XYZ file of C-alpha atoms in Angstrom:
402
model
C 36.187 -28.016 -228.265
C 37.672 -30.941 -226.880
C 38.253 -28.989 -223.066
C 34.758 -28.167 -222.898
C 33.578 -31.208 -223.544
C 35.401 -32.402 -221.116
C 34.761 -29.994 -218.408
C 30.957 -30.377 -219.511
C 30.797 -34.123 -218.797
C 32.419 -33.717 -214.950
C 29.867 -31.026 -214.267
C 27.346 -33.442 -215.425
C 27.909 -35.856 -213.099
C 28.736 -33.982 -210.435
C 25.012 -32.766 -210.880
C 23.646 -36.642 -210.935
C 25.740 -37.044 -207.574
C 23.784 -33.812 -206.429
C 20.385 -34.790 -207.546
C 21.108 -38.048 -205.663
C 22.115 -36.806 -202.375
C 18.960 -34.270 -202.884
C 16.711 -37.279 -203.042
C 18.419 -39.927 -200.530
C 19.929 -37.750 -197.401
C 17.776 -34.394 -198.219
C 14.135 -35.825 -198.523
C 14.877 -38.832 -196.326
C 16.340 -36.822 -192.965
C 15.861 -32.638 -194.131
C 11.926 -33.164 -195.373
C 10.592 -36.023 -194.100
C 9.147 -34.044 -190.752
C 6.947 -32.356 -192.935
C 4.960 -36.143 -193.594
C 5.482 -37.340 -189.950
C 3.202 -35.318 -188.450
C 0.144 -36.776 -190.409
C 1.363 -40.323 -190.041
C 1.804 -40.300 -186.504
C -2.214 -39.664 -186.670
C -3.199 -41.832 -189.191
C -1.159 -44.605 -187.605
C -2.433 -43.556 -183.910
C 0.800 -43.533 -182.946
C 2.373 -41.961 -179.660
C 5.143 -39.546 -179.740
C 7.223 -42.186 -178.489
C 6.789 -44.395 -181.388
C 6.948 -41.003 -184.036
C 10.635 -40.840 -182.405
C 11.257 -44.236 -182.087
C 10.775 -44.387 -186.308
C 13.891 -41.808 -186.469
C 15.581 -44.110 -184.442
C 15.063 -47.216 -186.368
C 16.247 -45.159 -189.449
C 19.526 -43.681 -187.803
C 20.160 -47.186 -186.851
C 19.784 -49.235 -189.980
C 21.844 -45.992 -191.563
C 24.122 -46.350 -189.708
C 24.627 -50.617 -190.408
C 24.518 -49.239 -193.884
C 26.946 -47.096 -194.184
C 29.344 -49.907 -192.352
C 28.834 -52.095 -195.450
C 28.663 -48.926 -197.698
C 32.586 -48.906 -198.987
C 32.066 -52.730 -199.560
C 29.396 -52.473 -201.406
C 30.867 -49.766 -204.167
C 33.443 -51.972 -204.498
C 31.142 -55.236 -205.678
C 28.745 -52.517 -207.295
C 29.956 -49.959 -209.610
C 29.060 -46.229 -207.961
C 26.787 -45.053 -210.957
C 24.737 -48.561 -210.308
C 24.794 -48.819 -207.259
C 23.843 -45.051 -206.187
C 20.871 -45.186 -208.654
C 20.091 -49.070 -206.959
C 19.851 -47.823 -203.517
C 17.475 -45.321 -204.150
C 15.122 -48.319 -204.570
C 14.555 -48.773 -200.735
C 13.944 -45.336 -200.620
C 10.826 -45.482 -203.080
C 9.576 -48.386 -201.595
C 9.400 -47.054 -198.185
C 7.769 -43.869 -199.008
C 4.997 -46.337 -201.160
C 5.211 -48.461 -197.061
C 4.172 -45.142 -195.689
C 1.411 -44.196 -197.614
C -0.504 -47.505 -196.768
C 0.527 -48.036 -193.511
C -1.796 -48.137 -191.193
C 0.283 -49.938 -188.158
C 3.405 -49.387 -186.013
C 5.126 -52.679 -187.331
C 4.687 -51.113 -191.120
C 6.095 -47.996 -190.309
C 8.756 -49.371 -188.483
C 9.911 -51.241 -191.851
C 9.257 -48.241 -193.833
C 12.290 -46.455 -191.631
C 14.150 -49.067 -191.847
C 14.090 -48.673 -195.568
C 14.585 -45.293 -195.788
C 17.744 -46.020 -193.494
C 19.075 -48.315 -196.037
C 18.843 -45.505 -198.557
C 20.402 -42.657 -196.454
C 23.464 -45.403 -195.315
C 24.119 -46.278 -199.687
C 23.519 -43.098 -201.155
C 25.607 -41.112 -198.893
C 28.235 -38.639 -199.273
C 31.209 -41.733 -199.853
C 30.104 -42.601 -203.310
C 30.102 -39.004 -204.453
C 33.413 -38.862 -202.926
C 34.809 -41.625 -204.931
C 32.715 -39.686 -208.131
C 34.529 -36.523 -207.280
C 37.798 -37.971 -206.897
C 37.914 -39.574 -210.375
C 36.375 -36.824 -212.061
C 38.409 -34.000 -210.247
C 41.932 -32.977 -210.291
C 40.756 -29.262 -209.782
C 37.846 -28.079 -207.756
C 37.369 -30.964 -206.007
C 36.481 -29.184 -202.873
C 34.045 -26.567 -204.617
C 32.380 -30.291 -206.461
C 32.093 -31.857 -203.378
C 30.517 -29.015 -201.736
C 28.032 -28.838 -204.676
C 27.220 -32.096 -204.104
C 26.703 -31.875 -200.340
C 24.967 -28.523 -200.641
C 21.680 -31.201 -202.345
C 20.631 -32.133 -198.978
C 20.091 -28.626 -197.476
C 18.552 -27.809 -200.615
C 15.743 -30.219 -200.562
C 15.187 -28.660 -196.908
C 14.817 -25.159 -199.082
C 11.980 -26.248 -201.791
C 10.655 -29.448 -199.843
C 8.587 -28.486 -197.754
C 6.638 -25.899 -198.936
C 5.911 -28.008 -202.205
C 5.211 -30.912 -200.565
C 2.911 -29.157 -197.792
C 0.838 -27.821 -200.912
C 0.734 -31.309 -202.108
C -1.059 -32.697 -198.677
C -3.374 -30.057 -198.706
C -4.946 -30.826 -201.924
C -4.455 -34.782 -201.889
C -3.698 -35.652 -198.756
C -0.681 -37.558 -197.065
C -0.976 -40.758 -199.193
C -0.605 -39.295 -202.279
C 1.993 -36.962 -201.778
C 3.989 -39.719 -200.170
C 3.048 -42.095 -203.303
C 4.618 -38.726 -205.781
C 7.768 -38.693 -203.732
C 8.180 -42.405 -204.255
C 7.787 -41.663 -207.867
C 10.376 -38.782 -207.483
C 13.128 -41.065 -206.429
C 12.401 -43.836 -209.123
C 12.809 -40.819 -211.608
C 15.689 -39.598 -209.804
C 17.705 -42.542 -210.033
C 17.046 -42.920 -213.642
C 18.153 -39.032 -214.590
C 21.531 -39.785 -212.157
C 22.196 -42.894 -213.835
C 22.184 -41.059 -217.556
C 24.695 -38.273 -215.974
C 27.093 -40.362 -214.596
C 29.917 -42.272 -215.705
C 32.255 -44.121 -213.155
C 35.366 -43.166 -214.747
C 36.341 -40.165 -217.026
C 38.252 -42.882 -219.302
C 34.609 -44.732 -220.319
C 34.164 -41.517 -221.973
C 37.555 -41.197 -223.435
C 38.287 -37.966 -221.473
C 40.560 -36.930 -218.851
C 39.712 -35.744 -215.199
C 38.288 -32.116 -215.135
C 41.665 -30.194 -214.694
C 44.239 -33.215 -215.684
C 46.034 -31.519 -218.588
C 47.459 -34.592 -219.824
C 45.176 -36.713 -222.874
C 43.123 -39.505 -221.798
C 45.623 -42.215 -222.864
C 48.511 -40.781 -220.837
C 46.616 -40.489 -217.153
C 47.279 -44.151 -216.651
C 45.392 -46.580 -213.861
C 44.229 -45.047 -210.913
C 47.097 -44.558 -207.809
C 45.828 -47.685 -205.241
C 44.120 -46.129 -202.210
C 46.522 -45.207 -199.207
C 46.482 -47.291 -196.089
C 44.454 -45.768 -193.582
C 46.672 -43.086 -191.126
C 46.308 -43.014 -187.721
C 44.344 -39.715 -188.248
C 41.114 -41.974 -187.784
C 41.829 -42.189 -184.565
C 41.543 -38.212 -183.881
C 38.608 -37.607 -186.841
C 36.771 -40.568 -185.446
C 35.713 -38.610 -182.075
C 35.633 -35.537 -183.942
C 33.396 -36.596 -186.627
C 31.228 -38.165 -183.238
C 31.265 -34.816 -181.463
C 30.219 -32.734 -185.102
C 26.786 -34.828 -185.079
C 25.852 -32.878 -181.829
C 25.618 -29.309 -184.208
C 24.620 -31.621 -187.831
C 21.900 -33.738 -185.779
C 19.560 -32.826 -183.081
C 20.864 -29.161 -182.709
C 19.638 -28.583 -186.055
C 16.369 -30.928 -185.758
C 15.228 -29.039 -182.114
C 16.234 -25.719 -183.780
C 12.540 -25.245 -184.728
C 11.163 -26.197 -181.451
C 13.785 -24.396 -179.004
C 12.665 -20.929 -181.056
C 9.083 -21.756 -180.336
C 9.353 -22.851 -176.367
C 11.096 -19.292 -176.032
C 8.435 -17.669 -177.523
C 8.776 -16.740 -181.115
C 5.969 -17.288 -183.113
C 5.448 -20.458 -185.286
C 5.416 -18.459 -188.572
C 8.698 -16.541 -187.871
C 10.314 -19.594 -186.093
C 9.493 -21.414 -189.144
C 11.157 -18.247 -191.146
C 14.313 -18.353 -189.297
C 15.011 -22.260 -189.688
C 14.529 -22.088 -193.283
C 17.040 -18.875 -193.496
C 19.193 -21.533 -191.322
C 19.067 -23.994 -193.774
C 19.821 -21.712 -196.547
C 22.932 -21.134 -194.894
C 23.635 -24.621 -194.380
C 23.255 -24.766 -198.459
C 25.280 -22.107 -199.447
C 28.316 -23.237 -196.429
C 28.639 -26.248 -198.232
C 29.720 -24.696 -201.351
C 31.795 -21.884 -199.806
C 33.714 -23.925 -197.623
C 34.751 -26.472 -200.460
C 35.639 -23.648 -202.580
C 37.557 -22.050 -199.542
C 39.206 -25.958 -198.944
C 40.546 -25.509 -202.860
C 41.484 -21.835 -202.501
C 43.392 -21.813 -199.051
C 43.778 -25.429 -197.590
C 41.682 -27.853 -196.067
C 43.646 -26.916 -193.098
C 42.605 -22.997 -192.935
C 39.032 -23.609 -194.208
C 38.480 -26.292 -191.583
C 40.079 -24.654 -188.705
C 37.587 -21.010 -189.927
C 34.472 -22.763 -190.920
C 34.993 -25.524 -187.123
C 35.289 -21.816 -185.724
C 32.291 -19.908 -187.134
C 29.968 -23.255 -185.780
C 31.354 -22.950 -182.385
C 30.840 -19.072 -182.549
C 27.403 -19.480 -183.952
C 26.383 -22.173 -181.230
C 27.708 -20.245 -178.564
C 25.247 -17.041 -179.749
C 22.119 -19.328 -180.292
C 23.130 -20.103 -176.516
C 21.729 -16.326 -176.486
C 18.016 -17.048 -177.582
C 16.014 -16.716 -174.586
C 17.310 -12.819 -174.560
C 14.292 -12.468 -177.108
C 16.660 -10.492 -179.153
C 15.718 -10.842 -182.724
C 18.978 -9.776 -184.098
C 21.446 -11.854 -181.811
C 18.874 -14.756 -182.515
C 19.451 -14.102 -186.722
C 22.925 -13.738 -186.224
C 23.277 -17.018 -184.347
C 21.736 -19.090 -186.801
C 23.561 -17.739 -189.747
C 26.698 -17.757 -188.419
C 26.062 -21.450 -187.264
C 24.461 -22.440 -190.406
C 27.819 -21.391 -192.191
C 29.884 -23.602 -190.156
C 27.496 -26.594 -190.032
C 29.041 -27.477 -193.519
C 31.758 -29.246 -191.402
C 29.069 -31.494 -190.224
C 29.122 -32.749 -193.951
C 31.389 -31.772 -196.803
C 34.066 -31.438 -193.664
C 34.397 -34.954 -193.245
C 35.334 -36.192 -196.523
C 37.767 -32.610 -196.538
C 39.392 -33.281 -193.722
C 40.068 -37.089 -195.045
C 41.357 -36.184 -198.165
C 43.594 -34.158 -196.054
C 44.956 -36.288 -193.013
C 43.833 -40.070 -194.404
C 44.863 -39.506 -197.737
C 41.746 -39.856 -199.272
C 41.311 -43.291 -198.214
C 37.452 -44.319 -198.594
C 37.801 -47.215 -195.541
C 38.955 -44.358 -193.244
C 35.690 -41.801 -194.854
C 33.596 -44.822 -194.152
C 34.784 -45.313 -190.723
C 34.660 -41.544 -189.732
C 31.133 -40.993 -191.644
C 30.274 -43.986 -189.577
C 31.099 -42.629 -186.635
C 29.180 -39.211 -187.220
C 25.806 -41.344 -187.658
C 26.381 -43.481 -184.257
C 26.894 -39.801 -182.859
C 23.676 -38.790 -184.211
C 22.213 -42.033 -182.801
C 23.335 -41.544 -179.333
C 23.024 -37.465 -178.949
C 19.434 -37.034 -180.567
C 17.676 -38.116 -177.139
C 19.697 -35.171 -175.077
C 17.817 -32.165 -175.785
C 14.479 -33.270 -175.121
C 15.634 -35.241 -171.736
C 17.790 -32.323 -170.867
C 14.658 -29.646 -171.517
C 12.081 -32.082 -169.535
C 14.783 -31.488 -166.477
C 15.899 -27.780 -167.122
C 12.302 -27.052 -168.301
C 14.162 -24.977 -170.963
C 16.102 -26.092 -174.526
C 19.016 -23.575 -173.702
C 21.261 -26.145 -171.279
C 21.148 -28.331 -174.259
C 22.520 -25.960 -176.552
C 25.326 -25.068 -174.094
C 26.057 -28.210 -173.985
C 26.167 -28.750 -177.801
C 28.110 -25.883 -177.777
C 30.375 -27.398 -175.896
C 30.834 -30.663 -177.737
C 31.184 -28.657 -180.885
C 34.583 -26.744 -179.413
C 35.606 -30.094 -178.647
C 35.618 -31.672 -181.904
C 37.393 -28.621 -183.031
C 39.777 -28.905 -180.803
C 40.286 -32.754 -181.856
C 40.623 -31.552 -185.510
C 43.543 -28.838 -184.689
C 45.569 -31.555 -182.401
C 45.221 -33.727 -185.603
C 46.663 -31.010 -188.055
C 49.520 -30.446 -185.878
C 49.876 -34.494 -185.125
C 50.101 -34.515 -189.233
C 52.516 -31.547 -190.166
C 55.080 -33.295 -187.737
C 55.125 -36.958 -188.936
């Protein structure tokens, strides 16, 4: 009785740190295209300014997610996770009655506050304490939120605007992450011993686990994961955000375009979970090095789009939406592996991924208004991708002979 209460309880909050990433990173960067459409004409704004607003957000995520270690260790996670979905609400409430550049501006900026807090560190620390087993297969749970809210988003929220319009639907999803930080807070407990339990898979009693082991000093690793976690943002950033509009410039229609990226994202969902599971089973080393792999493989065949070739262009995306898990339950993997778990060197490299996602988001559209085509962009991202794996199997080897 006692075992399954305690496996109960881990599940529990690995679900709050799920429903939190869901709401923060999934609506926030996976959904929110679906309202900036409509406020890009209510505002009378020009494309410029609709991309500018991703910028501003990237940017104050980024800032964020500097301070975000700090600020879990002032804060404890289950507070501070639910807090920071607080800027969140209140810029989707700035949206809905903004009528201006300036207010939309601040409304990103909010949102960017958000995505930089409630990121994937604080479920790391979660999963850490609550995990001796399956910490790979938790984390990937917990990652696998974001691409989810990219699965049952849009549609709902689409069916939303067309009844009540973009205001309201905005004003509901600001609702939706008050409630959401209230249901996380009641699942999740900061440390298995409030509850008198043991980690999930610790088979020693509560009383005998002792204080937590201090956090290693950050490895030299960084130094390697840093660039890699830089180069990853190509695939995780705007290869995945000009996925939708590459398929249509090459002449697939809008409805099956829009078919294939959600199949994508699907992918990404179920990746996320199959390559933590595959990190538990066979190594972080082996899962990293096949899942880095299958990305560069699938980039390299969505290189093949413009053949018009519906099952090369399926194939691509699949295979690519598989390895795009490194692009987020990768990073915290590979630092358990090579940093020792050490949350300064996650922040650092998660920091690092963002400021890649900041400076590579302009290149497709510059590179397509030279080429006239999306497909240099993607060679190039393809590229950058091999790279980064490359980066990640000099830093194995670097590690197995210190």
């Amino acid at each position: 009785m006692f075992k399954r209460h305690r496996i109960h309880r881990a599940w529990l909050v690995c679900a709050g740190a799920t429903l939190l990433l869901f709401t923060s990173v999934g609506i926030i960067c996976n959904v929110f295209t679906i309202f900036q459409p409509y406020i890009i004409q209510r505002c009378h704004l020009s494309e410029g300014q609709g991309s500018l607003l991703i910028t501003t957000r990237v940017a104050v995520t980024l800032l964020s997610t500097m301070v975000c270690v700090r600020y879990y260790r002032v804060v404890e996670v289950r507070k501070g996770m639910a807090l920071s979905l607080l800027p969140g609400a209140l810029s989707m409430a700035l949206y809905a009655v903004s009528t201006s550049f300036a207010g939309c501006c601040g409304a990103a900026a909010l949102a960017g506050v958000t995505c930089g807090l409630c990121c994937i560190i604080p479920a790391t620390i979660l999963v850490d304490r609550w995990f001796v087993n399956c910490r790979g297969l938790a984390l990937g749970i917990c990652a696998a939120g974001t691409g989810g809210a990219a699965v049952v988003g849009p549609p709902l929220l689409q069916m939303l605007i067309a009844r009540s319009g973009i205001s309201f639907a905005l004003l509901c999803t600001a609702g939706f992450f008050v409630l959401s930080g209230m249901t996380a807070y009641l699942l999740i407990l900061d440390d298995p011993a409030e509850a008198g339990l043991s980690p999930y898979g610790d088979q020693r009693e509560p009383d005998e686990t002792g204080p937590a082991a201090p956090e290693p000093e950050d490895g030299r690793m960084v130094v390697l994961l840093a660039p890699a976690a830089f180069l990853l943002a190509a695939a995780g950033g705007p290869a995945l955000g000009h996925m939708g509009v590459y398929l249509s410039s090459e002449g697939y229609p809008s409805d099956l375009a829009a078919w294939l990226v959600s199949a994508l994202g699907l992918t990404m969902t179920l990746g996320k979970c199959v390559l933590g599971s595959a990190a538990d089973r066979f190594g972080p080393r082996r899962a990293s090095l096949l899942f880095g792999a299958a990305l560069v493989l699938g980039q390299m065949v969505e290189c093949l789009i413009p053949l018009h070739v519906l099952g090369v262009t399926m194939a691509g995306l699949l295979i690519s939406g598989l390895g795009m898990s490194m692009c987020t339950v990768g990073l915290p993997i590979l630092n358990q592996a090579l940093c020792g778990g050490s949350k300064k060197a996650l922040g650092r490299i998660q920091s690092a991924h963002i400021a890649g996602s900041l400076c590579l988001s302009p290149l497709p559209g510059v590179i397509a208004d030279c080429a006239g085509s999306y497909q240099p962009a993607y060679i190039l991202f393809a590229g950058l991708t091999l790279a980064a794996l490359g980066s990640i199997l000099v830093s194995f080897r670097m590690y197995s002979r210190r």
